[in-house]
CSV table of C-alpha atoms in Angstrom, one decimal:
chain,number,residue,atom,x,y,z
A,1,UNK,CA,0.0,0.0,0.0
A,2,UNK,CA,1.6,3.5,-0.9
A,3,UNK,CA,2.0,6.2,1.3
A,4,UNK,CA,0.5,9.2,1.1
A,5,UNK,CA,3.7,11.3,0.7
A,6,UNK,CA,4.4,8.3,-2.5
A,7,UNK,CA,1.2,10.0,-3.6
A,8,UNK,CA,2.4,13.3,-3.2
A,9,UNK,CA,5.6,12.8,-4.8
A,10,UNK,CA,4.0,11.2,-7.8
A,11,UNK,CA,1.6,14.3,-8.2
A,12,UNK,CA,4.4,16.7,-8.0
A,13,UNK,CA,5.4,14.9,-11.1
A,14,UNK,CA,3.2,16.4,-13.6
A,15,UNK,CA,2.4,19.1,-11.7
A,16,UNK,CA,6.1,20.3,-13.3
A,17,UNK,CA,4.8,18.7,-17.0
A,18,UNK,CA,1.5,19.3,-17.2
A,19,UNK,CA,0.7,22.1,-14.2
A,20,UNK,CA,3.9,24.1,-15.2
A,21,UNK,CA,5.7,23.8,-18.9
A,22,UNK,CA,2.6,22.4,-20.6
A,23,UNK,CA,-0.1,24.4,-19.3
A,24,UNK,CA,2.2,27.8,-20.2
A,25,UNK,CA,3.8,26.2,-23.6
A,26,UNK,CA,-0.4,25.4,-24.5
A,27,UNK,CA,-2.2,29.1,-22.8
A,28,UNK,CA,1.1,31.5,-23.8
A,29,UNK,CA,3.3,30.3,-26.7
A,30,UNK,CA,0.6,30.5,-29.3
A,31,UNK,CA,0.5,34.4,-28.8
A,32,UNK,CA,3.9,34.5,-27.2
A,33,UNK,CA,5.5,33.7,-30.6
A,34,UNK,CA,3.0,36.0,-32.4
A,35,UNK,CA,3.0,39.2,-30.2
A,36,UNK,CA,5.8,39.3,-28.1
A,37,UNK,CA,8.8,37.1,-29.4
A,38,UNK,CA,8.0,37.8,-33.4
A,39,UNK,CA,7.7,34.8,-35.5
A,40,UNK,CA,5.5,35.0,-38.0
A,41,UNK,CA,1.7,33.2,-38.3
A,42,UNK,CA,3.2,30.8,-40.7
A,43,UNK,CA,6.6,30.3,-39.0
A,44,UNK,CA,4.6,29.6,-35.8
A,45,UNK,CA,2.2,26.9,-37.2
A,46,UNK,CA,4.8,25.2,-38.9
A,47,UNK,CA,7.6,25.3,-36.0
A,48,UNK,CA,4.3,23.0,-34.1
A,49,UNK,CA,3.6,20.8,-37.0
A,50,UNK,CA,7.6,20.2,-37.4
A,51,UNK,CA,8.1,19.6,-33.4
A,52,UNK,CA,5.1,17.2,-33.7
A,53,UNK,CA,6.2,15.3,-36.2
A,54,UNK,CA,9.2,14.5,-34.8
A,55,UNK,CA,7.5,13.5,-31.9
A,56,UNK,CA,6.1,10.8,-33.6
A,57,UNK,CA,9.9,9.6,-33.8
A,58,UNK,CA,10.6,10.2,-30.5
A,59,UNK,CA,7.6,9.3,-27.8
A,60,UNK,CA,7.6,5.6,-28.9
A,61,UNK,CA,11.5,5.3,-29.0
A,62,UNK,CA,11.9,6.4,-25.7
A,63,UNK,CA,9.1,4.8,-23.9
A,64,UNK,CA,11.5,1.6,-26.0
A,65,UNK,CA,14.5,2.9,-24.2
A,66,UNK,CA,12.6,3.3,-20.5
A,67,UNK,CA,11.2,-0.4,-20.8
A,68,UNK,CA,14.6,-1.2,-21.2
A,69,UNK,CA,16.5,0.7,-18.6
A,70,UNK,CA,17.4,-0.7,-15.4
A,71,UNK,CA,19.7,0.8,-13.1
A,72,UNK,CA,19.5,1.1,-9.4
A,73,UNK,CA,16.8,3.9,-8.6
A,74,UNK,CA,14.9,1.9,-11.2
A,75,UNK,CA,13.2,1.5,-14.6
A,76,UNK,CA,11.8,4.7,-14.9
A,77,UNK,CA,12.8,7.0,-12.0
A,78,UNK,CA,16.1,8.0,-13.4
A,79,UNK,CA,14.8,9.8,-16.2
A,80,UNK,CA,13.5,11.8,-13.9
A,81,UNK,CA,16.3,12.2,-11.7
A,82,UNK,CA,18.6,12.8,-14.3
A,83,UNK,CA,16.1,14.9,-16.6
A,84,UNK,CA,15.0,17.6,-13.9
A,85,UNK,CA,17.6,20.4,-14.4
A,86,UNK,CA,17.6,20.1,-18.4
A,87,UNK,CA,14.2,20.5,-18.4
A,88,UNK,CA,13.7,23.0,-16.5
A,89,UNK,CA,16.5,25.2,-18.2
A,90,UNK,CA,15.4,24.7,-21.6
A,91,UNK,CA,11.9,25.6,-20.9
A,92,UNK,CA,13.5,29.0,-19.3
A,93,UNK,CA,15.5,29.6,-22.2
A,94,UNK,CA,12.6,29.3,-24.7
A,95,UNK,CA,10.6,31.9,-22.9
A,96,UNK,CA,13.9,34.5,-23.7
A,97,UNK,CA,13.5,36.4,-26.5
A,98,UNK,CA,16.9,37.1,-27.5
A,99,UNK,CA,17.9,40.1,-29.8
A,100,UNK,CA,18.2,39.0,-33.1
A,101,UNK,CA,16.3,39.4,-36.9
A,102,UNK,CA,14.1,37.4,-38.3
A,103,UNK,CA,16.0,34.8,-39.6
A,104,UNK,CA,18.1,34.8,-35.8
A,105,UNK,CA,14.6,34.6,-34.2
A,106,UNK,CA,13.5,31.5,-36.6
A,107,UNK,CA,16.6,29.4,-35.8
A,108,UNK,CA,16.2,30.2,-32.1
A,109,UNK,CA,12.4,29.4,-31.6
A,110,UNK,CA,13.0,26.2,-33.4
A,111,UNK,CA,15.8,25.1,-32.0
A,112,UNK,CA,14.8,25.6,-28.5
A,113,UNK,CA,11.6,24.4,-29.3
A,114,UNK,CA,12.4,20.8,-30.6
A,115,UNK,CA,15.4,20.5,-27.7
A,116,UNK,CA,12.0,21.2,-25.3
A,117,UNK,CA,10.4,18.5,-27.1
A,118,UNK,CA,12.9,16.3,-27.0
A,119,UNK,CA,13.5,16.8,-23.1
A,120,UNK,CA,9.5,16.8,-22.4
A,121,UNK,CA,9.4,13.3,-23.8
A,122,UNK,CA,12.4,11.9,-21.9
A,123,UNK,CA,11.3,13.0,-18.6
A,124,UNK,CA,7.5,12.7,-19.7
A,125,UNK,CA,6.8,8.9,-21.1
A,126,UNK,CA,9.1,7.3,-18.0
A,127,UNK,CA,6.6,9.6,-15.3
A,128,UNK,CA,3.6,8.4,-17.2
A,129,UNK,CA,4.9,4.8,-17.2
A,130,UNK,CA,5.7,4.4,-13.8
A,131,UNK,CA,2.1,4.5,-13.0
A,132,UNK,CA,2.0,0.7,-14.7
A,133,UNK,CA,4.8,-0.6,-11.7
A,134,UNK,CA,4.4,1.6,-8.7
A,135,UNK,CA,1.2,-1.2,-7.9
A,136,UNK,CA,-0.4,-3.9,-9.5
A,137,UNK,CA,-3.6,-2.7,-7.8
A,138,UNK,CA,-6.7,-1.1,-9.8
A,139,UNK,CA,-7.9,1.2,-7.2
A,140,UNK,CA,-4.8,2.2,-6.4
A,141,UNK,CA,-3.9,3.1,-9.7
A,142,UNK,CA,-7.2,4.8,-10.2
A,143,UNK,CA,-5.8,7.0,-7.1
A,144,UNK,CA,-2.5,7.8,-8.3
A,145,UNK,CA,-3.9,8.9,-11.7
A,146,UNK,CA,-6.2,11.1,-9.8
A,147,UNK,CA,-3.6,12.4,-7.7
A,148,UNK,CA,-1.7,13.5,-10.8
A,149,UNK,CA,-4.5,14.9,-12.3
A,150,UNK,CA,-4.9,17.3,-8.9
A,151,UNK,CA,-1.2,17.9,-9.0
A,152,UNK,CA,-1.2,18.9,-12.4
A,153,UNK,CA,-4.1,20.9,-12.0
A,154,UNK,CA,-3.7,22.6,-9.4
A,155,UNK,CA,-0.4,23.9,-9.8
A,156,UNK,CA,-1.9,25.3,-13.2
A,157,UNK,CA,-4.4,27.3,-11.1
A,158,UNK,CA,-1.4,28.8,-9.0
A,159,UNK,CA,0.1,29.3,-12.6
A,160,UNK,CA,-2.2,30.9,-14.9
A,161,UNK,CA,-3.7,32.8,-11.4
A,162,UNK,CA,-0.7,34.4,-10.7
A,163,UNK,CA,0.5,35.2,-14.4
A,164,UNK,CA,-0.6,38.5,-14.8
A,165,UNK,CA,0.1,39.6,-11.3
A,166,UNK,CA,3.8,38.2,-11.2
A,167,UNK,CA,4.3,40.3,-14.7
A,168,UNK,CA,3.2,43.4,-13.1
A,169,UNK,CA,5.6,42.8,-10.6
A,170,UNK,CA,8.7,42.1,-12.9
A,171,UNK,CA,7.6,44.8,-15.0
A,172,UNK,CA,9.2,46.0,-18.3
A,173,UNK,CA,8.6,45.1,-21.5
A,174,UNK,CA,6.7,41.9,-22.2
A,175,UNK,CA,9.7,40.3,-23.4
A,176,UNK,CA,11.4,41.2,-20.2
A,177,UNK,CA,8.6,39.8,-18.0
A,178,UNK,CA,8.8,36.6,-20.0
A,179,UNK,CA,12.1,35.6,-19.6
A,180,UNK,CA,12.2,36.5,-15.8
A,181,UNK,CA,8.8,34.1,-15.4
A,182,UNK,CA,10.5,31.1,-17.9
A,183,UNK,CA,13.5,31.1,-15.3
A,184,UNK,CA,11.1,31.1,-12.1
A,185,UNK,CA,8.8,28.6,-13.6
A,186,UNK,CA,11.6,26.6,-14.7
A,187,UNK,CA,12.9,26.1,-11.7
A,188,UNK,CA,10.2,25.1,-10.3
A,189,UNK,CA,9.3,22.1,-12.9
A,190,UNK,CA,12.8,21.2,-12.6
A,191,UNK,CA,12.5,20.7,-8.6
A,192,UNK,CA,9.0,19.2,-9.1
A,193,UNK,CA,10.3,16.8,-11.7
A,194,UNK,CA,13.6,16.3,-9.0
A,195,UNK,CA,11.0,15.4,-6.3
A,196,UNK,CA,8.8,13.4,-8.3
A,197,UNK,CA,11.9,10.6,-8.8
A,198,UNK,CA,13.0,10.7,-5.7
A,199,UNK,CA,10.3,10.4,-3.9
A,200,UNK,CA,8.3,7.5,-5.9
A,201,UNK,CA,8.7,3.8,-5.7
A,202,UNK,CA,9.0,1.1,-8.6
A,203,UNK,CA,7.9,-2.0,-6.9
A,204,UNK,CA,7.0,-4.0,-10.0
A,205,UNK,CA,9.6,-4.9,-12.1
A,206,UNK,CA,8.4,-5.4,-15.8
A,207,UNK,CA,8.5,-8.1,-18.2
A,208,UNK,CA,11.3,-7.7,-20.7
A,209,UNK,CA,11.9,-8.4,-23.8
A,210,UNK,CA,15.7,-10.2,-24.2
A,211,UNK,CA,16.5,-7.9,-26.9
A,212,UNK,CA,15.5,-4.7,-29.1
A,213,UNK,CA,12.7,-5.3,-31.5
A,214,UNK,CA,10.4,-3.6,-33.6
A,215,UNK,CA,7.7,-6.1,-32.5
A,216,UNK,CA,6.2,-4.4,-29.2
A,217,UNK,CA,5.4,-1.0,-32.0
A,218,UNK,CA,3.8,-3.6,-34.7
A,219,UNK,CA,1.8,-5.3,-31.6
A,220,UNK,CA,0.6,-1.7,-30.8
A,221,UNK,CA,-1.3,-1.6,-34.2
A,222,UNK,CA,-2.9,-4.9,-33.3
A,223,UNK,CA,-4.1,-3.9,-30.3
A,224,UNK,CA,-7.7,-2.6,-30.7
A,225,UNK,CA,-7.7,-1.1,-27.4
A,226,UNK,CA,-4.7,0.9,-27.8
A,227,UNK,CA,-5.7,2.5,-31.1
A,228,UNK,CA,-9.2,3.3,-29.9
A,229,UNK,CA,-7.6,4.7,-26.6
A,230,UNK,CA,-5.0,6.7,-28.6
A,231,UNK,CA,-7.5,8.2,-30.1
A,232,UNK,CA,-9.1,9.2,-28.0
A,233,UNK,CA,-6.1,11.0,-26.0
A,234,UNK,CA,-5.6,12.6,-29.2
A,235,UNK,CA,-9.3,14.0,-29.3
A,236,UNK,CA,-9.1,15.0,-26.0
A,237,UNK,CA,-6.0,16.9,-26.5
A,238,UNK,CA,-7.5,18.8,-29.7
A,239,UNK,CA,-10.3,19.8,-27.0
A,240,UNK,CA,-8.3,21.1,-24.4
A,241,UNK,CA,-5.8,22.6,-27.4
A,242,UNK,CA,-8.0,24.9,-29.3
A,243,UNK,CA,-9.4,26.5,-26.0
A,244,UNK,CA,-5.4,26.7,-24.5
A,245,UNK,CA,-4.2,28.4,-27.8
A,246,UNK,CA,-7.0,30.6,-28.9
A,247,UNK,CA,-7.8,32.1,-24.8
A,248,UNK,CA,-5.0,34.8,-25.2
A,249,UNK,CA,-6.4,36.1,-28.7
A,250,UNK,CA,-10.0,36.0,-27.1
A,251,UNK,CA,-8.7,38.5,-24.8
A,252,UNK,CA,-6.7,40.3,-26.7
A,253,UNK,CA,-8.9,41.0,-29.3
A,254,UNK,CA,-12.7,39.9,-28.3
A,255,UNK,CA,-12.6,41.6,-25.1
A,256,UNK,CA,-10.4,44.4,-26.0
A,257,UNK,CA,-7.6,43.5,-23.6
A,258,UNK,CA,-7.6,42.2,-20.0
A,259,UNK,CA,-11.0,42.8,-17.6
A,260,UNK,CA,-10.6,44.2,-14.4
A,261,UNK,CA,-13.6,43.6,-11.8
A,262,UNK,CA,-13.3,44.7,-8.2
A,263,UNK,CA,-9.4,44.8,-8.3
A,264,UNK,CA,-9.2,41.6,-10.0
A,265,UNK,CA,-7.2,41.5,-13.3
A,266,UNK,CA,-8.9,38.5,-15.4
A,267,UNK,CA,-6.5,38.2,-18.4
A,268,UNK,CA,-6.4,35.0,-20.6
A,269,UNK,CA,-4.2,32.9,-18.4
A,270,UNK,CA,-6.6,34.4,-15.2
A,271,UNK,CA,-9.9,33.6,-17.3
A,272,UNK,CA,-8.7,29.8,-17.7
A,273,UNK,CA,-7.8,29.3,-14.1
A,274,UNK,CA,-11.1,29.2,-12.2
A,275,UNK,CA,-11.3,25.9,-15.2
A,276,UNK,CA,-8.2,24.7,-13.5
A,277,UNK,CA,-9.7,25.1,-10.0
A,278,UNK,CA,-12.5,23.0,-10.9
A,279,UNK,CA,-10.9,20.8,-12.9
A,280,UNK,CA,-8.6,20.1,-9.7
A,281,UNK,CA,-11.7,19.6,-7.5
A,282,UNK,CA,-13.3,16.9,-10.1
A,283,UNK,CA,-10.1,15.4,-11.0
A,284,UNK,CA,-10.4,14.1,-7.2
A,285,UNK,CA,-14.2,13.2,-7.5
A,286,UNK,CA,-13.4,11.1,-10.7
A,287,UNK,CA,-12.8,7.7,-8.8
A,288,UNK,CA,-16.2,8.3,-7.2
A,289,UNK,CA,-17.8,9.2,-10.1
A,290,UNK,CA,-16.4,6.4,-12.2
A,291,UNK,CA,-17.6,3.9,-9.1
A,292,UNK,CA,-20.6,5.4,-8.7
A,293,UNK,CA,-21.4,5.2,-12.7
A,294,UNK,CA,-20.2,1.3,-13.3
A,295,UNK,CA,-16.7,2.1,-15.3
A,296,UNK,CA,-14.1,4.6,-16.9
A,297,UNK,CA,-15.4,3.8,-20.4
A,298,UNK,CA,-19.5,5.3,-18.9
A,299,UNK,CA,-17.8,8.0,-17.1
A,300,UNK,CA,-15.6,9.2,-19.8
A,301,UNK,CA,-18.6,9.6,-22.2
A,302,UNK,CA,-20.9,11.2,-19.6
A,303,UNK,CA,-18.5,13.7,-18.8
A,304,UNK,CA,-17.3,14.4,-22.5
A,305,UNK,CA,-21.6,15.0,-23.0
A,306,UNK,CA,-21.1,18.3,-20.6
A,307,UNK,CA,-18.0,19.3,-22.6
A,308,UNK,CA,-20.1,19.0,-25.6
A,309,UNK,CA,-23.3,21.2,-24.2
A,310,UNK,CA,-21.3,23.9,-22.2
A,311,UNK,CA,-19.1,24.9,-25.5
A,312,UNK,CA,-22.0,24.9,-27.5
A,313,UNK,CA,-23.4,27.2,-24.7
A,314,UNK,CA,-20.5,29.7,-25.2
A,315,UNK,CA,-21.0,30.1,-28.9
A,316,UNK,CA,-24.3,31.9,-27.9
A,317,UNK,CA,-23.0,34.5,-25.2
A,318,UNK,CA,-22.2,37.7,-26.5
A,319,UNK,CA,-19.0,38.9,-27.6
A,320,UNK,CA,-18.9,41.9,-24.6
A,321,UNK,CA,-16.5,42.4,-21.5
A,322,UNK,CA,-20.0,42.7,-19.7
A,323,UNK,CA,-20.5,39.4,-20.0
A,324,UNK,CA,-17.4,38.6,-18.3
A,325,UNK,CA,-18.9,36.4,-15.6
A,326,UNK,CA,-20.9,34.4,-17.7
A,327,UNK,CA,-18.4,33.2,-19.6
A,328,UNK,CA,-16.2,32.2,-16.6
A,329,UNK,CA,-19.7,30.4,-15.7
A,330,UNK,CA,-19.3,28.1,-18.7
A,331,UNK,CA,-15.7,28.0,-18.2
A,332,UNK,CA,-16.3,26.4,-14.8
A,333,UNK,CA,-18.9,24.1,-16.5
A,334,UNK,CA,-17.0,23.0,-19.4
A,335,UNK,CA,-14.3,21.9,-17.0
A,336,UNK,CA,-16.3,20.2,-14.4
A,337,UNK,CA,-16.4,17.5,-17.7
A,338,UNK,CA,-12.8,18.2,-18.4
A,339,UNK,CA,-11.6,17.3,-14.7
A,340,UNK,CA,-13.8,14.3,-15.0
A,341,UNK,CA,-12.2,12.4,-17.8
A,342,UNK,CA,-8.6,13.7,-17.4
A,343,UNK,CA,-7.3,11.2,-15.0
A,344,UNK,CA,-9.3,8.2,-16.5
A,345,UNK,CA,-7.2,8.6,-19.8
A,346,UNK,CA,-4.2,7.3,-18.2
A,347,UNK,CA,-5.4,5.1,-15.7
A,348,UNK,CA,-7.5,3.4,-18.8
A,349,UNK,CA,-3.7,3.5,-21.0
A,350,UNK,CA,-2.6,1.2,-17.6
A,351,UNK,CA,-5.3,-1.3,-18.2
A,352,UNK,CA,-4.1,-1.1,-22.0
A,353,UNK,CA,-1.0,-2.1,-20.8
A,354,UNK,CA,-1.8,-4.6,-18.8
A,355,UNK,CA,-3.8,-5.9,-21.8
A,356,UNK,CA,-1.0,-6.1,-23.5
A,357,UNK,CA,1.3,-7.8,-21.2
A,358,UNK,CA,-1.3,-10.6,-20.8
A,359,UNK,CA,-1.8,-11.2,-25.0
A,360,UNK,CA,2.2,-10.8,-25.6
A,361,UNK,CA,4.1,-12.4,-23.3
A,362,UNK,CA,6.1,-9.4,-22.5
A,363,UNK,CA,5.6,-5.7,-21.0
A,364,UNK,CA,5.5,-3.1,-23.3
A,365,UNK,CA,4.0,-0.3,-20.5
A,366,UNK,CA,6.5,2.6,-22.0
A,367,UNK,CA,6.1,2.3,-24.8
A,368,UNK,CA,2.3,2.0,-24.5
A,369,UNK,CA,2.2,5.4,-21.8
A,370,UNK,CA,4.3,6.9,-24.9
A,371,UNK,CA,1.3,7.1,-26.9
A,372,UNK,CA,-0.7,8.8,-24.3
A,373,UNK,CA,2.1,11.6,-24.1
A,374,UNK,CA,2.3,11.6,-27.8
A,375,UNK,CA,-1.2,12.1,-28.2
A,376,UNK,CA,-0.9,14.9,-25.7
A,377,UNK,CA,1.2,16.5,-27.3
A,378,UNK,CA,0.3,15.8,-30.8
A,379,UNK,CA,-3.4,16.9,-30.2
A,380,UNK,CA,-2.3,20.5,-28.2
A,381,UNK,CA,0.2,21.6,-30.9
A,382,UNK,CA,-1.6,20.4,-33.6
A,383,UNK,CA,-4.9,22.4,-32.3
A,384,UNK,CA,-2.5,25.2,-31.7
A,385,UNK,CA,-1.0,24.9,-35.2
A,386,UNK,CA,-4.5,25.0,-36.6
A,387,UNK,CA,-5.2,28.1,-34.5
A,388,UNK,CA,-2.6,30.3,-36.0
A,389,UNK,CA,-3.6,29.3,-39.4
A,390,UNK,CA,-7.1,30.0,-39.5
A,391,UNK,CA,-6.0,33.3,-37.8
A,392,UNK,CA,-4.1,33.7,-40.5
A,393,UNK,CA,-6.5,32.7,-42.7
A,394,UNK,CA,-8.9,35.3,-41.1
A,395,UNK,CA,-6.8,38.4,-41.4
A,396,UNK,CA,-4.3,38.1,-38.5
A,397,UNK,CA,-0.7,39.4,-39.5
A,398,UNK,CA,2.8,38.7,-37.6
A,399,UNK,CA,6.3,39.7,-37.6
A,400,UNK,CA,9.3,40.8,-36.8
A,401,UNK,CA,10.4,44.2,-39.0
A,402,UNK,CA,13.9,43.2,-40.1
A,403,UNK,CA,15.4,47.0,-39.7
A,404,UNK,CA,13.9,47.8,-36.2
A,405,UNK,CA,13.6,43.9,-34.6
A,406,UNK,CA,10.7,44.9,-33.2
A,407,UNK,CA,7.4,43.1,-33.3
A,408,UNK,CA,4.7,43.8,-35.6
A,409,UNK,CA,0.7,42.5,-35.8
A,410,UNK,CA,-1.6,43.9,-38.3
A,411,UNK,CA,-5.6,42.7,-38.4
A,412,UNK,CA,-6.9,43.3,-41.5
A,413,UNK,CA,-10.3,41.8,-40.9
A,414,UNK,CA,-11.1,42.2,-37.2
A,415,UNK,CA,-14.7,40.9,-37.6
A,416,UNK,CA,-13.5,37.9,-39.3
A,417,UNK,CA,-10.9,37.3,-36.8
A,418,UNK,CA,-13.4,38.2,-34.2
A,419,UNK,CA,-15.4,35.5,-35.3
A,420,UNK,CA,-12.8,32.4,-36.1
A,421,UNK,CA,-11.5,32.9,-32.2
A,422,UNK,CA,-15.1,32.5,-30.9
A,423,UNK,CA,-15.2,29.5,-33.1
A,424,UNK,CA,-12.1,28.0,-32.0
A,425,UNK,CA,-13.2,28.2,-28.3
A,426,UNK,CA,-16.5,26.8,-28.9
A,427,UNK,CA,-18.0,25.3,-31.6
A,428,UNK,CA,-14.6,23.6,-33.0
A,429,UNK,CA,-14.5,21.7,-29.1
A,430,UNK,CA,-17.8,21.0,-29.4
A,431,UNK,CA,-16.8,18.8,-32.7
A,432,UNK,CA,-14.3,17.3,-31.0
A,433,UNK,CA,-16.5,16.0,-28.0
A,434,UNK,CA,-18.8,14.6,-29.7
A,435,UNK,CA,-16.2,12.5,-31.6
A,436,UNK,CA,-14.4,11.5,-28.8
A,437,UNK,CA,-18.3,10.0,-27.6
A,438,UNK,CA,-17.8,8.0,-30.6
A,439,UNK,CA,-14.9,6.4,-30.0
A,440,UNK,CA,-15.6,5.3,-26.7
A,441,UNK,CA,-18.5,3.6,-27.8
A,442,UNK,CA,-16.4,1.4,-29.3
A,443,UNK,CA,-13.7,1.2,-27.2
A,444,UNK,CA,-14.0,-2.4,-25.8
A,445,UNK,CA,-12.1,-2.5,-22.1
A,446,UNK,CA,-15.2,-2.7,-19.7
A,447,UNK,CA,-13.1,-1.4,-16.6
């Protein structure tokens, strides 16, 4: 039976990932890049697509490598141990916006960008497989996943809430106040990350295969579960993704800047933490909710039913700072769904893995939790790609002016832009809901 500080340690995991570098790489780079660093529309979506194919590469070799690794913290805790202080520099780097022209600014963004990548996935698909040998128990694991879920979510509330606030206290320009906050946050994933592999315990030791093979990543492909499931990650990504990129554009531009009410500053990254509060406080009341409903598969699809009605809900509300508070009401909503199915995902990949196990002989648990980073990260930068294209598309113009350095935007259809970001945070979601309903009615683990 693990101990509560096992549970802790495990949460402070992606808490760093997913609380810290992914929440701000999802809510800030899109118009990061755009506004404040200088890359162009195109330059940006293409810098995602590139990073993502690559990743394709990547997340399945190394969950390969971390099946493989054995040392004497463990299988998969010393990629953590080991990964902590890269990742938490690079990420701090990437947020500096250093002093060059275009072309400078190009080779910098994507450089840094792909090493993030790179680093992300080896400290990423080891945490996510260690949930598939820290027990062999299926509450347990439905525990752990949930306590990750809270990590992650609530140090994203303490991220996005104090944003603004810790900008205005740097002060400066924008680009100042971005690379001051990449250092502090970086830090921080890095000792979270640190923590996480220290703290944890491997006390299953996986099946190995005797030698490298291409088999356990043709097996995936046979594995109906895993496809479905992978799927599935990636449609839930696309949801979450659209919303993450498009938020700081809403603001910008829909509501005319940030909203103050009663002292309160609600910029973008302000505006999508009362969704991480809530998503915190259901990411805990999923194991009830799944027990109380029969199985992940139910629970899952009920909860991706209120992400489908509350973005449709959104499309309708009108596009007016006085309305402020009813769209944080839907926010809250949508993510009452959201915190729901988020830590089924990955306790559903460790039944997938233990699926796998049981038909093959031999484990194949990294390079299965592989997938479910891949498809995280696949389906966010995708969605963000998308989102700076069809802003593009709309009349949304980025750059950096090769005499002065300095960053220039030009809209030359605000209406139309107006109207794609409203889209983007609501009715494209909704899409992706209702697909991901789809899939899980087919998806044939009954757990």
């Amino acid at each position: 039976m693990a101990k509560l500080r096992e549970k802790i340690g495990y949460a402070l995991g992606d808490a760093a990932a997913g609380g810290i570098t992914w929440k701000v790489m999802s809510i800030a780079f899109p118009l990061f890049f755009t506004n404040v660093f200088g890359l162009t529309v195109a330059d940006t979506a293409t810098l995602m697509l590139i990073a993502r194919m690559f990743d394709v590469i990547t997340d399945p070799v190394m969950g390969s490598l971390a099946d493989r690794t054995q040392s004497r913290w463990g299988t998969y805790r010393p990629w953590l141990i080991l990964g902590a202080v890269p990742f938490g520099l690079i990420f701090a780097l990437l947020l500096y916006t250093p002093e060059f022209g275009p072309v400078g600014k190009r080779i910098w963004a994507y450089t840094l960008y792909l090493s993030m990548m790179v680093v992300y996935t080896a400290v990423n698909v080891p945490y996510g497989s260690l949930l598939g040998v820290m027990t062999d128990d299926d509450n347990e694991k439905n525990q752990f996943s949930s306590f990750r879920m809270v990590g992650a979510y609530a140090m994203g509330f303490i991220t996005l809430l104090s944003f603004p606030y810790l900008q205005k206290f740097v002060g400066g320009t924008e680009q100042h106040q971005y690379a001051v906050l990449g250092a502090f946050f970086g830090l921080l994933a890095a000792s979270g990350t640190l923590a996480c592999g220290l703290l944890t315990k491997e006390r299953l030791k996986p099946i190995r295969a005797e030698k490298f093979s291409l088999k356990p990543f043709a097996d995936l492909f046979r594995n109906k579960p895993w496809v479905i499931l992978t799927l599935i990650g990636i449609c839930m990504n696309f949801f979450n993704g659209f919303r993450y990129a498009v938020a700081g554009y809403l603001f910008e531009y829909c509501m005319h800047g940030d909203v103050t009410v009663s002292g309160l500053i609600i910029n973008y990254t302000v505006f999508m933490t009362f969704g991480e509060l809530t998503c915190m406080i259901f990411g805990g009341v999923s194991p009830v909710f799944t027990k109380w409903v029969g199985s992940k598969r139910k629970a899952f699809m009920w909860a991706a039913v209120i992400c489908i009605v509350t973005s449709i809900l959104f499309f309708f509300v009108p596009m007016d700072p006085a309305y402020i508070w009813v769209l944080v009401a839907i926010v809250i909503l949508t993510s009452v769904g959201i915190g729901l199915y988020s830590p089924l995902l990955w306790s559903m990949y460790a039944d997938v893995a233990d699926y796998a196990t049981e038909k093959n002989g031999t484990s194949s648990t990294g390079v299965i939790f592989s997938s479910g980073t891949m498809s995280q990260k696949f389906g966010t930068a995708i969605s963000g790609s998308l989102v700076a294209l069809l802003l593009g598309f709309s009349g949304f113009v980025s750059g950096t002016d090769p005499v002065t350095d300095q960053t220039i935007v030009t809209i030359t259809d605000p209406v139309a832009v107006n109207e794609m970001i409203w889209l983007l945070f609501s009715i494209f979601p909704a899409i992706i809901a209702g697909i991901m309903i789809g899939l899980l009615y087919i998806y044939p683990i009954k757990k």
